[in-house]
Amino acid sequence: MLYAIRYTFNAASLLCRRKIRWRTFLRAVRERPIAVCGPRGSYIVDPDFEKGW
């Protein structure tokens, strides 16, 4: 459950900073990919990806 909270927080953070759009946010929260694409590039959303888990 903690993973889901951290993942959602990372996605919401990108949304608030206008790095991704609302539709991308909804899809990211629903499907939980490692990275998402925004208008200015791609961003890692998965909190454990950089740790190498």
PDB file of N, CA and C in Angstrom:
ATOM      1  N   MET A   1       0.816  -1.192   0.000  1.00  0.00           N
ATOM      2  CA  MET A   1       0.000   0.000   0.000  1.00  0.00           C
ATOM      3  C   MET A   1       0.865   1.263   0.000  1.00  0.00           C
ATOM      4  N   LEU A   2       1.975   1.216   0.702  1.00  0.00           N
ATOM      5  CA  LEU A   2       2.860   2.372   0.730  1.00  0.00           C
ATOM      6  C   LEU A   2       3.385   2.681  -0.669  1.00  0.00           C
ATOM      7  N   TYR A   3       3.640   1.631  -1.455  1.00  0.00           N
ATOM      8  CA  TYR A   3       4.103   1.816  -2.833  1.00  0.00           C
ATOM      9  C   TYR A   3       3.072   2.604  -3.638  1.00  0.00           C
ATOM     10  N   ALA A   4       1.807   2.260  -3.494  1.00  0.00           N
ATOM     11  CA  ALA A   4       0.746   2.936  -4.246  1.00  0.00           C
ATOM     12  C   ALA A   4       0.655   4.410  -3.861  1.00  0.00           C
ATOM     13  N   ILE A   5       0.843   4.706  -2.603  1.00  0.00           N
ATOM     14  CA  ILE A   5       0.796   6.101  -2.151  1.00  0.00           C
ATOM     15  C   ILE A   5       1.971   6.888  -2.729  1.00  0.00           C
ATOM     16  N   ARG A   6       3.163   6.300  -2.676  1.00  0.00           N
ATOM     17  CA  ARG A   6       4.341   6.988  -3.218  1.00  0.00           C
ATOM     18  C   ARG A   6       4.215   7.172  -4.724  1.00  0.00           C
ATOM     19  N   TYR A   7       3.694   6.162  -5.410  1.00  0.00           N
ATOM     20  CA  TYR A   7       3.515   6.250  -6.862  1.00  0.00           C
ATOM     21  C   TYR A   7       2.536   7.373  -7.208  1.00  0.00           C
ATOM     22  N   THR A   8       1.403   7.407  -6.518  1.00  0.00           N
ATOM     23  CA  THR A   8       0.398   8.436  -6.770  1.00  0.00           C
ATOM     24  C   THR A   8       0.948   9.821  -6.458  1.00  0.00           C
ATOM     25  N   PHE A   9       1.729   9.930  -5.383  1.00  0.00           N
ATOM     26  CA  PHE A   9       2.337  11.216  -5.040  1.00  0.00           C
ATOM     27  C   PHE A   9       3.299  11.676  -6.135  1.00  0.00           C
ATOM     28  N   ASN A  10       4.107  10.772  -6.663  1.00  0.00           N
ATOM     29  CA  ASN A  10       5.031  11.130  -7.746  1.00  0.00           C
ATOM     30  C   ASN A  10       4.267  11.607  -8.977  1.00  0.00           C
ATOM     31  N   ALA A  11       3.198  10.908  -9.322  1.00  0.00           N
ATOM     32  CA  ALA A  11       2.396  11.301 -10.485  1.00  0.00           C
ATOM     33  C   ALA A  11       1.707  12.648 -10.238  1.00  0.00           C
ATOM     34  N   ALA A  12       1.178  12.849  -9.028  1.00  0.00           N
ATOM     35  CA  ALA A  12       0.525  14.118  -8.699  1.00  0.00           C
ATOM     36  C   ALA A  12       1.527  15.267  -8.704  1.00  0.00           C
ATOM     37  N   SER A  13       2.732  14.979  -8.277  1.00  0.00           N
ATOM     38  CA  SER A  13       3.783  15.993  -8.290  1.00  0.00           C
ATOM     39  C   SER A  13       4.083  16.443  -9.719  1.00  0.00           C
ATOM     40  N   LEU A  14       4.168  15.503 -10.633  1.00  0.00           N
ATOM     41  CA  LEU A  14       4.385  15.849 -12.042  1.00  0.00           C
ATOM     42  C   LEU A  14       3.206  16.646 -12.597  1.00  0.00           C
ATOM     43  N   LEU A  15       2.002  16.282 -12.181  1.00  0.00           N
ATOM     44  CA  LEU A  15       0.809  16.992 -12.645  1.00  0.00           C
ATOM     45  C   LEU A  15       0.808  18.431 -12.124  1.00  0.00           C
ATOM     46  N   CYS A  16       1.126  18.619 -10.857  1.00  0.00           N
ATOM     47  CA  CYS A  16       1.128  19.967 -10.266  1.00  0.00           C
ATOM     48  C   CYS A  16       2.213  20.856 -10.863  1.00  0.00           C
ATOM     49  N   ARG A  17       3.318  20.266 -11.242  1.00  0.00           N
ATOM     50  CA  ARG A  17       4.401  21.037 -11.869  1.00  0.00           C
ATOM     51  C   ARG A  17       4.190  21.202 -13.370  1.00  0.00           C
ATOM     52  N   ARG A  18       3.034  20.722 -13.865  1.00  0.00           N
ATOM     53  CA  ARG A  18       2.650  20.807 -15.277  1.00  0.00           C
ATOM     54  C   ARG A  18       3.624  20.099 -16.202  1.00  0.00           C
ATOM     55  N   LYS A  19       4.201  19.013 -15.715  1.00  0.00           N
ATOM     56  CA  LYS A  19       5.083  18.197 -16.545  1.00  0.00           C
ATOM     57  C   LYS A  19       4.272  17.195 -17.364  1.00  0.00           C
ATOM     58  N   ILE A  20       3.119  16.755 -16.815  1.00  0.00           N
ATOM     59  CA  ILE A  20       2.217  15.846 -17.524  1.00  0.00           C
ATOM     60  C   ILE A  20       0.811  16.431 -17.495  1.00  0.00           C
ATOM     61  N   ARG A  21      -0.042  15.906 -18.343  1.00  0.00           N
ATOM     62  CA  ARG A  21      -1.419  16.396 -18.418  1.00  0.00           C
ATOM     63  C   ARG A  21      -2.357  15.496 -17.618  1.00  0.00           C
ATOM     64  N   TRP A  22      -3.592  15.966 -17.452  1.00  0.00           N
ATOM     65  CA  TRP A  22      -4.579  15.263 -16.635  1.00  0.00           C
ATOM     66  C   TRP A  22      -4.837  13.845 -17.147  1.00  0.00           C
ATOM     67  N   ARG A  23      -5.000  13.685 -18.450  1.00  0.00           N
ATOM     68  CA  ARG A  23      -5.262  12.349 -19.012  1.00  0.00           C
ATOM     69  C   ARG A  23      -4.084  11.414 -18.767  1.00  0.00           C
ATOM     70  N   THR A  24      -2.869  11.939 -18.857  1.00  0.00           N
ATOM     71  CA  THR A  24      -1.682  11.129 -18.595  1.00  0.00           C
ATOM     72  C   THR A  24      -1.629  10.735 -17.127  1.00  0.00           C
ATOM     73  N   PHE A  25      -2.000  11.658 -16.245  1.00  0.00           N
ATOM     74  CA  PHE A  25      -2.047  11.360 -14.811  1.00  0.00           C
ATOM     75  C   PHE A  25      -3.033  10.232 -14.521  1.00  0.00           C
ATOM     76  N   LEU A  26      -4.221  10.322 -15.090  1.00  0.00           N
ATOM     77  CA  LEU A  26      -5.230   9.282 -14.852  1.00  0.00           C
ATOM     78  C   LEU A  26      -4.758   7.917 -15.341  1.00  0.00           C
ATOM     79  N   ARG A  27      -4.160   7.889 -16.510  1.00  0.00           N
ATOM     80  CA  ARG A  27      -3.662   6.620 -17.044  1.00  0.00           C
ATOM     81  C   ARG A  27      -2.507   6.091 -16.200  1.00  0.00           C
ATOM     82  N   ALA A  28      -1.637   6.969 -15.729  1.00  0.00           N
ATOM     83  CA  ALA A  28      -0.504   6.549 -14.903  1.00  0.00           C
ATOM     84  C   ALA A  28      -0.979   5.937 -13.587  1.00  0.00           C
ATOM     85  N   VAL A  29      -1.966   6.549 -12.961  1.00  0.00           N
ATOM     86  CA  VAL A  29      -2.471   6.026 -11.688  1.00  0.00           C
ATOM     87  C   VAL A  29      -3.201   4.703 -11.900  1.00  0.00           C
ATOM     88  N   ARG A  30      -3.892   4.571 -13.022  1.00  0.00           N
ATOM     89  CA  ARG A  30      -4.647   3.354 -13.295  1.00  0.00           C
ATOM     90  C   ARG A  30      -3.743   2.188 -13.692  1.00  0.00           C
ATOM     91  N   GLU A  31      -2.767   2.444 -14.559  1.00  0.00           N
ATOM     92  CA  GLU A  31      -1.960   1.355 -15.120  1.00  0.00           C
ATOM     93  C   GLU A  31      -0.577   1.207 -14.497  1.00  0.00           C
ATOM     94  N   ARG A  32      -0.099   2.237 -13.830  1.00  0.00           N
ATOM     95  CA  ARG A  32       1.193   2.254 -13.137  1.00  0.00           C
ATOM     96  C   ARG A  32       2.390   1.853 -14.001  1.00  0.00           C
ATOM     97  N   PRO A  33       2.658   2.594 -15.068  1.00  0.00           N
ATOM     98  CA  PRO A  33       3.874   2.323 -15.842  1.00  0.00           C
ATOM     99  C   PRO A  33       5.104   2.852 -15.109  1.00  0.00           C
ATOM    100  N   ILE A  34       6.287   2.464 -15.558  1.00  0.00           N
ATOM    101  CA  ILE A  34       7.519   2.951 -14.933  1.00  0.00           C
ATOM    102  C   ILE A  34       7.727   4.424 -15.263  1.00  0.00           C
ATOM    103  N   ALA A  35       7.458   4.805 -16.506  1.00  0.00           N
ATOM    104  CA  ALA A  35       7.649   6.195 -16.934  1.00  0.00           C
ATOM    105  C   ALA A  35       6.445   6.656 -17.751  1.00  0.00           C
ATOM    106  N   VAL A  36       6.246   7.968 -17.795  1.00  0.00           N
ATOM    107  CA  VAL A  36       5.184   8.560 -18.598  1.00  0.00           C
ATOM    108  C   VAL A  36       5.784   9.646 -19.482  1.00  0.00           C
ATOM    109  N   CYS A  37       5.088   9.958 -20.559  1.00  0.00           N
ATOM    110  CA  CYS A  37       5.541  11.010 -21.470  1.00  0.00           C
ATOM    111  C   CYS A  37       4.700  12.256 -21.265  1.00  0.00           C
ATOM    112  N   GLY A  38       5.364  13.381 -21.295  1.00  0.00           N
ATOM    113  CA  GLY A  38       4.690  14.666 -21.215  1.00  0.00           C
ATOM    114  C   GLY A  38       5.031  15.483 -22.444  1.00  0.00           C
ATOM    115  N   PRO A  39       4.531  16.710 -22.515  1.00  0.00           N
ATOM    116  CA  PRO A  39       4.801  17.547 -23.680  1.00  0.00           C
ATOM    117  C   PRO A  39       6.280  17.900 -23.848  1.00  0.00           C
ATOM    118  N   ARG A  40       7.046  17.873 -22.764  1.00  0.00           N
ATOM    119  CA  ARG A  40       8.458  18.262 -22.826  1.00  0.00           C
ATOM    120  C   ARG A  40       9.420  17.108 -22.595  1.00  0.00           C
ATOM    121  N   GLY A  41       8.928  15.878 -22.619  1.00  0.00           N
ATOM    122  CA  GLY A  41       9.818  14.735 -22.441  1.00  0.00           C
ATOM    123  C   GLY A  41       9.183  13.633 -21.625  1.00  0.00           C
ATOM    124  N   SER A  42      10.000  12.666 -21.220  1.00  0.00           N
ATOM    125  CA  SER A  42       9.490  11.545 -20.427  1.00  0.00           C
ATOM    126  C   SER A  42      10.008  11.660 -18.996  1.00  0.00           C
ATOM    127  N   TYR A  43       9.227  11.130 -18.055  1.00  0.00           N
ATOM    128  CA  TYR A  43       9.525  11.253 -16.636  1.00  0.00           C
ATOM    129  C   TYR A  43       9.301   9.918 -15.946  1.00  0.00           C
ATOM    130  N   ILE A  44      10.184   9.570 -15.021  1.00  0.00           N
ATOM    131  CA  ILE A  44      10.053   8.333 -14.256  1.00  0.00           C
ATOM    132  C   ILE A  44       9.077   8.570 -13.113  1.00  0.00           C
ATOM    133  N   VAL A  45       8.073   7.713 -13.005  1.00  0.00           N
ATOM    134  CA  VAL A  45       7.059   7.834 -11.963  1.00  0.00           C
ATOM    135  C   VAL A  45       7.256   6.768 -10.892  1.00  0.00           C
ATOM    136  N   ASP A  46       7.764   5.613 -11.278  1.00  0.00           N
ATOM    137  CA  ASP A  46       7.933   4.490 -10.359  1.00  0.00           C
ATOM    138  C   ASP A  46       8.954   4.845  -9.277  1.00  0.00           C
ATOM    139  N   PRO A  47       8.549   4.854  -7.992  1.00  0.00           N
ATOM    140  CA  PRO A  47       9.468   5.254  -6.925  1.00  0.00           C
ATOM    141  C   PRO A  47      10.616   4.276  -6.704  1.00  0.00           C
ATOM    142  N   ASP A  48      10.475   3.025  -7.091  1.00  0.00           N
ATOM    143  CA  ASP A  48      11.519   2.027  -6.862  1.00  0.00           C
ATOM    144  C   ASP A  48      12.408   1.794  -8.080  1.00  0.00           C
ATOM    145  N   PHE A  49      12.140   2.446  -9.186  1.00  0.00           N
ATOM    146  CA  PHE A  49      12.901   2.199 -10.408  1.00  0.00           C
ATOM    147  C   PHE A  49      14.361   2.609 -10.267  1.00  0.00           C
ATOM    148  N   GLU A  50      14.625   3.758  -9.675  1.00  0.00           N
ATOM    149  CA  GLU A  50      15.992   4.252  -9.548  1.00  0.00           C
ATOM    150  C   GLU A  50      16.803   3.453  -8.535  1.00  0.00           C
ATOM    151  N   LYS A  51      16.130   2.771  -7.629  1.00  0.00           N
ATOM    152  CA  LYS A  51      16.827   1.948  -6.641  1.00  0.00           C
ATOM    153  C   LYS A  51      17.307   0.637  -7.245  1.00  0.00           C
ATOM    154  N   GLY A  52      16.763   0.275  -8.395  1.00  0.00           N
ATOM    155  CA  GLY A  52      17.148  -0.961  -9.057  1.00  0.00           C
ATOM    156  C   GLY A  52      16.451  -2.192  -8.507  1.00  0.00           C
ATOM    157  N   TRP A  53      15.239  -2.030  -7.999  1.00  0.00           N
ATOM    158  CA  TRP A  53      14.497  -3.162  -7.425  1.00  0.00           C
ATOM    159  C   TRP A  53      13.824  -3.935  -8.501  1.00  0.00           C
TER     160      TRP A  53
END
